[in-house]
Short mmCIF file of C-alpha atoms in Angstrom, two decimals:
data_model
loop_
_atom_site.label_atom_id
_atom_site.label_comp_id
_atom_site.label_asym_id
_atom_site.label_seq_id
_atom_site.Cartn_x
_atom_site.Cartn_y
_atom_site.Cartn_z
CA MET A 1 96.47 37.53 -32.29
CA SER A 2 97.66 35.24 -29.57
CA TYR A 3 98.88 38.31 -27.46
CA LYS A 4 95.83 40.21 -27.94
CA THR A 5 93.36 37.42 -27.15
CA GLY A 6 95.54 35.76 -24.46
CA ILE A 7 95.41 32.18 -26.25
CA PRO A 8 98.25 30.19 -26.61
CA ILE A 9 99.89 30.25 -30.02
CA GLN A 10 99.43 26.83 -30.63
CA ASN A 11 95.82 27.10 -29.91
CA VAL A 12 95.33 30.11 -32.15
CA SER A 13 97.22 28.63 -35.45
CA THR A 14 94.88 26.33 -37.10
CA THR A 15 94.95 24.41 -40.47
CA GLY A 16 92.25 23.39 -43.04
CA PRO A 17 89.33 25.83 -43.70
CA ASP A 18 89.65 27.31 -40.24
CA LEU A 19 92.77 28.81 -41.34
CA VAL A 20 91.06 30.55 -44.25
CA PHE A 21 87.93 31.33 -42.81
CA ILE A 22 88.37 32.09 -39.22
CA THR A 23 92.12 32.64 -38.17
CA TYR A 24 93.42 34.87 -41.28
CA PRO A 25 90.12 37.03 -41.20
CA GLU A 26 90.82 37.58 -37.46
CA ALA A 27 94.62 38.52 -38.25
CA ILE A 28 93.52 40.84 -41.00
CA ALA A 29 91.00 42.60 -38.63
CA GLN A 30 94.17 43.66 -36.58
CA MET A 31 95.61 45.17 -39.40
CA PRO A 32 95.44 48.92 -40.32
CA VAL A 33 92.83 49.61 -43.32
CA ALA A 34 91.39 46.34 -42.51
CA PRO A 35 88.70 46.50 -45.16
CA LEU A 36 91.11 46.88 -47.86
CA TRP A 37 93.35 43.82 -46.71
CA ALA A 38 90.19 41.80 -46.36
CA PHE A 39 89.09 42.64 -49.62
CA LEU A 40 92.16 41.78 -51.25
CA PHE A 41 92.51 38.61 -49.33
CA PHE A 42 89.21 37.31 -50.30
CA PHE A 43 89.51 38.48 -53.88
CA MET A 44 92.93 36.59 -54.17
CA LEU A 45 91.01 33.54 -52.83
CA PHE A 46 88.18 33.97 -55.48
CA LEU A 47 91.03 34.21 -58.26
CA VAL A 48 92.86 31.00 -57.02
CA GLY A 49 89.82 28.99 -56.84
CA LEU A 50 88.46 30.10 -60.42
CA ASP A 51 91.66 29.60 -61.95
CA THR A 52 91.68 26.06 -60.71
CA GLN A 53 88.36 25.53 -61.66
CA PHE A 54 89.24 26.41 -65.35
CA GLY A 55 92.00 24.15 -65.52
CA MET A 56 90.22 21.20 -63.66
CA SER A 57 86.90 21.68 -65.82
CA GLU A 58 88.84 21.98 -69.08
CA THR A 59 90.89 19.01 -68.58
CA PHE A 60 87.57 16.86 -67.83
CA ILE A 61 85.57 18.49 -70.66
CA CYS A 62 88.34 18.21 -73.52
CA GLY A 63 88.88 14.47 -72.40
CA ILE A 64 85.21 13.38 -72.73
CA VAL A 65 84.94 15.52 -76.05
CA ASP A 66 88.02 13.87 -77.52
CA GLU A 67 86.56 10.63 -76.76
CA PHE A 68 83.29 11.18 -78.37
CA PRO A 69 84.13 14.02 -81.06
CA LYS A 70 81.42 12.77 -83.49
CA TYR A 71 78.67 13.74 -80.80
CA LEU A 72 80.23 16.28 -78.43
CA ARG A 73 82.45 18.37 -80.37
CA PRO A 74 79.72 20.22 -82.35
CA HIS A 75 78.08 20.94 -79.02
CA LYS A 76 80.81 21.69 -76.78
CA SER A 77 79.56 24.75 -75.46
CA LEU A 78 76.24 23.21 -74.37
CA PHE A 79 78.20 20.12 -73.03
CA SER A 80 80.49 22.38 -71.07
CA LEU A 81 77.37 24.44 -69.52
CA ALA A 82 76.01 20.98 -68.41
CA VAL A 83 79.27 19.86 -66.65
CA CYS A 84 79.31 23.35 -64.66
CA VAL A 85 75.85 23.10 -63.77
CA MET A 86 76.13 19.41 -62.46
CA CYS A 87 79.31 20.42 -60.55
CA PHE A 88 77.23 23.50 -59.26
CA LEU A 89 74.52 21.05 -58.03
CA LEU A 90 76.92 18.51 -56.42
CA GLY A 91 78.63 21.38 -54.67
CA LEU A 92 75.29 22.50 -52.84
CA PRO A 93 75.58 19.87 -50.13
CA LEU A 94 78.88 21.71 -49.13
CA CYS A 95 77.36 24.81 -48.51
CA MET A 96 74.33 23.38 -46.11
CA GLU A 97 74.48 23.26 -42.35
CA GLY A 98 76.37 20.17 -42.04
CA GLY A 99 78.43 21.08 -45.41
CA ILE A 100 81.82 21.59 -43.46
CA TYR A 101 81.84 17.72 -42.40
CA VAL A 102 81.23 16.62 -45.85
CA PHE A 103 84.03 19.29 -47.03
CA GLU A 104 86.49 17.87 -44.69
CA LEU A 105 85.52 14.23 -45.57
CA ILE A 106 86.25 14.91 -49.32
CA ASN A 107 89.37 16.90 -48.40
CA TRP A 108 90.86 14.22 -46.22
CA TYR A 109 90.64 11.43 -48.76
CA CYS A 110 90.34 12.72 -52.08
CA CYS A 111 93.24 15.29 -52.05
CA TRP A 112 95.77 12.49 -50.72
CA LEU A 113 96.55 9.29 -51.87
CA SER A 114 94.69 9.04 -55.20
CA LEU A 115 96.15 12.30 -56.36
CA MET A 116 99.65 11.19 -55.60
CA LEU A 117 99.34 7.62 -56.98
CA VAL A 118 97.76 8.90 -60.14
CA GLY A 119 100.32 11.34 -60.86
CA MET A 120 103.19 8.60 -60.22
CA PHE A 121 101.58 6.43 -62.73
CA GLU A 122 101.43 9.05 -65.31
CA CYS A 123 105.23 9.70 -64.90
CA LEU A 124 105.90 6.00 -65.08
CA VAL A 125 103.72 5.37 -68.16
CA ILE A 126 105.54 8.47 -70.09
CA GLY A 127 108.95 7.78 -68.84
CA TRP A 128 109.14 4.06 -69.13
CA ILE A 129 106.26 2.82 -71.33
CA TYR A 130 105.59 5.46 -73.87
CA GLY A 131 109.21 6.57 -73.50
CA ALA A 132 110.68 9.98 -72.49
CA ASP A 133 112.72 10.02 -75.73
CA ARG A 134 109.70 9.83 -77.73
CA LEU A 135 107.59 12.32 -75.98
CA LEU A 136 110.73 14.90 -76.19
CA SER A 137 110.51 14.13 -80.13
CA ASN A 138 106.89 14.65 -80.04
CA THR A 139 107.37 18.01 -78.20
CA ARG A 140 110.13 19.04 -80.85
CA GLU A 141 107.41 18.45 -83.48
CA MET A 142 104.98 20.61 -81.87
CA ILE A 143 107.00 23.58 -80.74
CA GLY A 144 109.99 23.30 -83.67
CA PHE A 145 112.88 22.84 -81.27
CA MET A 146 114.24 20.86 -78.45
CA PRO A 147 113.84 22.28 -75.08
CA SER A 148 117.14 23.39 -73.57
CA ILE A 149 116.66 21.51 -70.58
CA TRP A 150 115.48 18.22 -72.12
CA ALA A 151 117.81 15.96 -70.03
CA LEU A 152 116.19 17.63 -66.84
CA TYR A 153 112.75 16.65 -68.14
CA LYS A 154 113.64 13.00 -68.91
CA ALA A 155 115.40 12.81 -65.52
CA SER A 156 112.28 14.29 -63.72
CA TRP A 157 109.40 12.01 -65.77
CA CYS A 158 111.82 8.75 -65.21
CA PHE A 159 113.33 9.15 -61.80
CA LEU A 160 112.83 12.21 -59.61
CA THR A 161 109.15 12.77 -59.74
CA PRO A 162 108.13 9.13 -59.41
CA VAL A 163 110.74 8.58 -56.42
CA VAL A 164 109.48 11.86 -54.77
CA ILE A 165 105.85 10.93 -54.98
CA ALA A 166 106.43 7.34 -53.69
CA CYS A 167 108.21 8.79 -50.63
CA ILE A 168 105.51 11.42 -50.07
CA ALA A 169 103.06 8.53 -50.34
CA GLY A 170 104.78 6.04 -48.04
CA PHE A 171 105.16 8.87 -45.27
CA SER A 172 101.35 9.82 -45.73
CA MET A 173 100.37 6.20 -45.19
CA TRP A 174 102.71 5.76 -42.15
CA GLN A 175 101.30 8.96 -40.50
CA TYR A 176 97.79 8.05 -41.65
CA SER A 177 95.01 8.84 -39.16
CA PRO A 178 91.16 8.58 -39.43
CA VAL A 179 89.34 11.98 -40.50
CA THR A 180 88.32 14.27 -37.64
CA TYR A 181 87.05 18.10 -37.59
CA GLY A 182 87.99 19.75 -34.46
CA SER A 183 86.85 17.54 -31.65
CA TYR A 184 84.54 15.43 -33.60
CA VAL A 185 85.49 11.91 -34.75
CA TYR A 186 83.83 10.49 -37.97
CA PRO A 187 82.14 7.25 -37.29
CA GLY A 188 83.18 4.11 -39.10
CA TRP A 189 81.07 4.16 -42.00
CA ALA A 190 81.93 7.80 -42.83
CA GLU A 191 85.58 6.51 -43.00
CA CYS A 192 84.41 4.07 -45.32
CA ILE A 193 82.86 6.46 -47.52
CA GLY A 194 86.16 8.22 -47.72
CA TRP A 195 88.35 5.39 -48.78
CA ILE A 196 85.62 4.81 -51.39
CA LEU A 197 86.20 8.09 -52.81
CA THR A 198 90.02 7.71 -52.72
CA PHE A 199 89.71 4.48 -54.81
CA SER A 200 87.29 5.76 -57.05
CA SER A 201 89.85 7.58 -59.09
CA LEU A 202 92.43 4.52 -59.03
CA VAL A 203 90.35 1.57 -59.94
CA PRO A 204 89.67 2.65 -63.36
CA ILE A 205 93.56 2.39 -63.97
CA PRO A 206 93.45 -1.63 -63.67
CA VAL A 207 90.03 -1.71 -64.93
CA MET A 208 90.98 -0.22 -68.33
CA MET A 209 94.17 -2.24 -68.40
CA VAL A 210 92.14 -5.29 -68.33
CA TYR A 211 89.45 -4.01 -70.96
CA GLN A 212 92.28 -2.87 -73.20
CA TYR A 213 94.04 -6.34 -72.90
CA PHE A 214 90.93 -8.13 -74.00
CA TYR A 215 89.29 -6.01 -76.48
CA TYR A 216 92.34 -4.27 -78.15
CA GLY A 217 95.42 -6.39 -77.45
CA GLU A 218 96.84 -8.03 -80.82
CA GLY A 219 99.09 -11.41 -80.84
CA ASP A 220 98.61 -14.95 -80.09
CA THR A 221 100.35 -14.75 -76.82
CA ARG A 222 99.87 -12.99 -73.55
CA LEU A 223 103.16 -11.19 -73.93
CA GLU A 224 102.40 -10.26 -77.68
CA ARG A 225 98.95 -8.68 -76.58
CA ILE A 226 100.71 -6.72 -73.73
CA SER A 227 103.35 -5.50 -76.08
CA SER A 228 100.85 -4.25 -78.48
CA LEU A 229 99.12 -2.32 -76.21
CA LEU A 230 102.46 -0.61 -74.79
CA LYS A 231 103.10 0.77 -78.38
CA PRO A 232 101.84 4.10 -79.99
CA THR A 233 99.11 3.48 -82.81
CA SER A 234 100.08 3.11 -86.39
CA ASP A 235 98.79 6.33 -87.29
CA TRP A 236 100.89 8.46 -84.48
CA GLU A 237 104.50 7.42 -85.28
CA LYS A 238 104.74 8.27 -88.70
CA GLY A 239 108.06 10.11 -88.95
CA ASP A 240 106.76 12.81 -91.23
CA GLY A 241 108.24 16.33 -91.21
CA ILE A 242 106.10 19.39 -90.22
CA GLU A 243 106.82 22.68 -92.05
CA VAL A 244 107.55 25.49 -89.58
CA SER A 245 108.13 28.16 -91.85
CA ASP A 246 108.79 28.86 -95.85
CA ASP A 247 112.63 28.48 -95.17
CA ASP A 248 112.70 26.11 -92.22
CA TYR A 249 111.83 22.40 -92.26
CA VAL A 250 111.96 20.19 -89.04
CA MET A 251 111.87 16.45 -89.73
CA LYS A 252 111.51 13.95 -86.55
CA SER A 253 114.79 12.63 -86.17
CA VAL A 254 114.52 8.82 -85.97
CA ASN A 255 117.73 6.58 -85.00
CA SER A 256 118.66 3.20 -86.62
CA ASN A 257 116.39 1.43 -84.07
CA GLY A 258 113.52 3.18 -85.03
CA LEU A 259 113.39 5.42 -81.67
CA PRO A 260 113.08 9.25 -81.65
CA ASP A 261 116.42 11.04 -81.37
CA PRO A 262 116.23 13.55 -78.48
CA ALA A 263 119.31 15.49 -79.80
CA PRO A 264 118.88 19.25 -80.51
CA VAL A 265 118.20 20.17 -83.98
#
């Protein structure tokens, strides 16, 4: 493309939506049998978006349904339809004349710091609060055997993933620059909206911590209340066996300290 158009290569290669909807189509148009490659390229984009939407929607829907099973589980199909319609309506502004600016604002702030920090907190909670050994034991209960690379899982949950995410987040903050689209620089109020979008998914974490502490913490002292919230519920860690087959019975292994033993069975 740079050779045919005479434009310097640094001006041809772009990032973001322009790369997908401008640069790639222009490059595909230079290829033999361009209509075929264009169809395959955009069909691939459609499948990627569809697969992502399935995962994100199912995660949100299952979380809400599990929180209110009495009311939503009998009507999960209708609730799923309502969620999809709501997401469709929320996405309409992105398809309007100024939609690319709204899209770039959301893409700049929502897919950056909040996503990494939420992932890091999840790994820290699983690895150090709930316990990597306990989660591995639960995994063995569900699938009937201990994964052969359980040590790698444990190292990733406790050390590798949190450290890598923290480094990426730190470097991203160091290189932060206000949102722009091409030569257009967003006004200050738009940047404030972007930061509100960023923290909208982070604020619920400390808010729920405070809520759980005051309404569900057990004990007389502050340390006892916090300690009670860091343990699994009484109906979760039973130590009961699960029947895998007629002649294969898997028991959850618990050591002398009451903690699950991650050794293979």
